Coordinates of C-alpha atoms in Angstrom, one line a residue:
X77 CA 96.6 -26.8 -11.9
X78 CA 93.7 -24.2 -11.8
X79 CA 94.7 -23.2 -15.3
X80 CA 94.4 -26.5 -16.6
X81 CA 90.9 -27.1 -14.8
X82 CA 89.8 -23.8 -16.5
X83 CA 91.1 -24.5 -20.0
X84 CA 90.7 -28.6 -20.2
X85 CA 87.7 -29.5 -17.9
X86 CA 84.4 -30.2 -19.2
X87 CA 82.7 -29.0 -16.0
X88 CA 84.9 -25.9 -16.0
X89 CA 83.4 -25.5 -19.6
X90 CA 79.9 -25.7 -18.1
X91 CA 80.7 -23.1 -15.5
X92 CA 82.2 -21.0 -18.0
X93 CA 79.4 -20.8 -20.3
X94 CA 77.0 -19.7 -17.3
X95 CA 79.6 -16.9 -16.7
X96 CA 79.9 -16.2 -20.4
X97 CA 76.1 -15.9 -20.8
X98 CA 75.6 -13.6 -17.8
X99 CA 78.6 -11.3 -19.1
X100 CA 77.3 -11.4 -22.6
X101 CA 73.4 -10.6 -21.6
X102 CA 74.8 -7.6 -19.7
X103 CA 77.1 -6.2 -22.7
X104 CA 74.6 -7.2 -25.1
X105 CA 71.7 -5.3 -23.3
X106 CA 73.9 -2.3 -22.6
X107 CA 74.7 -1.8 -26.1
X108 CA 71.2 -2.7 -27.4
X109 CA 69.8 0.0 -25.4
X110 CA 72.0 2.4 -26.5
X111 CA 71.6 1.5 -30.2
X112 CA 67.8 1.8 -30.0
X113 CA 67.6 4.6 -27.6
X114 CA 70.5 7.0 -28.8
X115 CA 73.7 7.4 -27.3
X116 CA 76.0 10.7 -27.0
X117 CA 79.3 10.0 -24.8
X118 CA 80.1 13.7 -25.0
X119 CA 78.7 14.6 -21.6
X120 CA 80.4 11.5 -20.1
X121 CA 83.8 12.5 -21.7
X122 CA 83.6 15.9 -20.9
X123 CA 82.8 15.0 -17.2
X124 CA 85.6 12.4 -17.1
X125 CA 88.1 15.1 -18.4
X126 CA 86.6 17.9 -15.9
X127 CA 86.6 15.4 -12.9
X128 CA 89.4 12.8 -13.9
X129 CA 90.7 10.3 -11.2
X130 CA 92.9 11.8 -8.6
X131 CA 95.3 10.5 -6.0
X132 CA 95.1 11.1 -2.2
X133 CA 97.3 14.0 -2.9
X134 CA 95.1 15.7 -5.6
X135 CA 97.5 14.8 -8.7
X136 CA 95.9 13.2 -11.7
X137 CA 96.4 9.3 -11.5
X138 CA 95.6 8.7 -15.2
X139 CA 96.7 12.2 -16.9
X140 CA 97.5 10.2 -20.1
X141 CA 94.2 8.9 -20.3
X142 CA 92.6 12.7 -19.7
X143 CA 94.8 13.3 -22.6
X144 CA 93.8 11.0 -24.8
X145 CA 89.8 11.7 -24.0
X146 CA 90.7 15.4 -24.8
X147 CA 93.1 14.9 -27.8
X148 CA 91.5 11.8 -29.4
X149 CA 88.4 10.8 -28.4
X150 CA 86.1 14.1 -27.8
X151 CA 87.1 15.5 -31.3
X152 CA 86.0 12.2 -32.6
X153 CA 82.8 11.9 -31.0
X154 CA 80.8 10.9 -33.9
X155 CA 82.9 7.5 -34.1
X156 CA 82.9 7.3 -30.2
X157 CA 79.3 7.3 -30.2
X158 CA 79.2 4.6 -33.1
X159 CA 82.1 2.3 -31.6
X160 CA 80.8 2.0 -28.1
X161 CA 77.0 0.7 -28.5
X162 CA 78.0 -1.5 -31.4
X163 CA 81.2 -2.9 -29.4
X164 CA 79.3 -3.6 -26.5
X165 CA 76.3 -5.4 -28.4
X166 CA 79.0 -7.2 -30.4
X167 CA 80.8 -8.2 -27.5
X168 CA 77.6 -9.4 -25.7
X169 CA 76.7 -11.2 -29.0
X170 CA 80.1 -13.0 -29.2
X171 CA 79.9 -14.1 -25.5
X172 CA 76.4 -15.5 -25.8
X173 CA 76.7 -17.2 -28.8
X174 CA 80.1 -18.5 -27.6
X175 CA 81.6 -17.5 -30.7
X176 CA 85.3 -15.8 -31.1
X177 CA 84.9 -15.9 -27.2
X178 CA 88.4 -15.0 -26.4
X179 CA 88.4 -11.9 -28.9
X180 CA 84.9 -10.8 -27.4
X181 CA 86.1 -10.9 -23.9
X182 CA 89.5 -9.3 -24.6
X183 CA 87.5 -6.2 -26.3
X184 CA 84.9 -6.3 -23.3
X185 CA 87.8 -5.9 -21.0
X186 CA 89.3 -3.1 -23.0
X187 CA 86.0 -1.3 -22.5
X188 CA 85.7 -1.9 -18.8
X189 CA 89.6 -0.5 -18.2
X190 CA 88.3 2.4 -20.2
X191 CA 85.4 3.1 -18.1
X192 CA 87.6 2.2 -15.0
X193 CA 90.1 4.9 -16.1
X194 CA 87.6 7.6 -16.7
X195 CA 86.6 7.0 -13.1
X196 CA 83.5 4.8 -13.1
X197 CA 83.6 1.7 -10.9
X198 CA 79.9 0.5 -11.0
X199 CA 80.2 -3.2 -11.9
X200 CA 83.5 -2.8 -13.7
X201 CA 85.4 -4.8 -11.1
X202 CA 83.0 -7.6 -11.1
X203 CA 83.0 -8.0 -15.1
X204 CA 86.7 -7.5 -15.0
X205 CA 87.4 -10.5 -12.5
X206 CA 84.9 -12.6 -14.4
X207 CA 86.2 -11.5 -17.9
X208 CA 89.7 -12.6 -16.6
X209 CA 88.6 -16.0 -15.6
X210 CA 87.0 -16.2 -19.1
X211 CA 90.1 -15.0 -21.0
X212 CA 92.5 -17.3 -19.0
X213 CA 90.3 -20.3 -20.1
X214 CA 90.6 -19.7 -23.7
X215 CA 88.7 -22.0 -26.0
X216 CA 87.2 -23.9 -23.1
X217 CA 84.9 -20.8 -22.4
X218 CA 83.4 -21.3 -25.8
X219 CA 83.6 -25.1 -26.1
X220 CA 79.6 -24.9 -25.3
X221 CA 78.9 -22.5 -28.2
X222 CA 79.9 -21.9 -31.8
X223 CA 83.7 -21.6 -30.9
X224 CA 83.5 -25.8 -30.8
X225 CA 83.2 -25.2 -34.7
X226 CA 84.5 -21.9 -35.5
X227 CA 87.9 -22.0 -33.8
X228 CA 89.1 -25.5 -35.5
X229 CA 87.9 -24.0 -38.9
X230 CA 89.9 -20.9 -38.4
X231 CA 92.8 -23.0 -37.1
X232 CA 92.6 -25.2 -40.1
X233 CA 92.1 -22.3 -42.7
X234 CA 95.1 -20.5 -41.2
X235 CA 97.3 -23.4 -40.9
X236 CA 96.5 -24.3 -44.9
X237 CA 97.4 -20.9 -45.6
X238 CA 100.8 -21.0 -43.8
X239 CA 101.6 -24.2 -45.3
X240 CA 101.0 -22.9 -48.7
X241 CA 103.5 -19.8 -48.0
X242 CA 106.1 -22.2 -46.9
X243 CA 106.1 -24.5 -49.9
X244 CA 106.0 -21.6 -52.4

């Protein structure tokens, strides 16, 4: 019942728009400032590796993630320093414009969980909670936005290509 409300109700679309704009603004400004002011994640990643999340017994909780940071993220820091600010800005822009909203919030959630796994709590729990509401709502979260036109266009184009492959 709640899913039906989130996914199809016009009042829910208006509420989702407010949530979407709030998260979009937060993501966009975070990315924008990193792009403009410069960004280097090496210190953050080094700290996440040196001080990983530990359980009550002192053992690593996300050892696999620390291994990922050590073996993949830190050696490719130039790529990370590019992808984080631009990813944040593009997620924010997608949410503000309501364009490819589901994809934008999915990648926003991936980043939220990445920050969380590295040990940063901050506002991530709130962002994750609100992000899952938007993700669950699907198309309705971007109905008051560019998704109103973009999603039907993509579906029409994809279905046309699928039909052409089947008839060939």
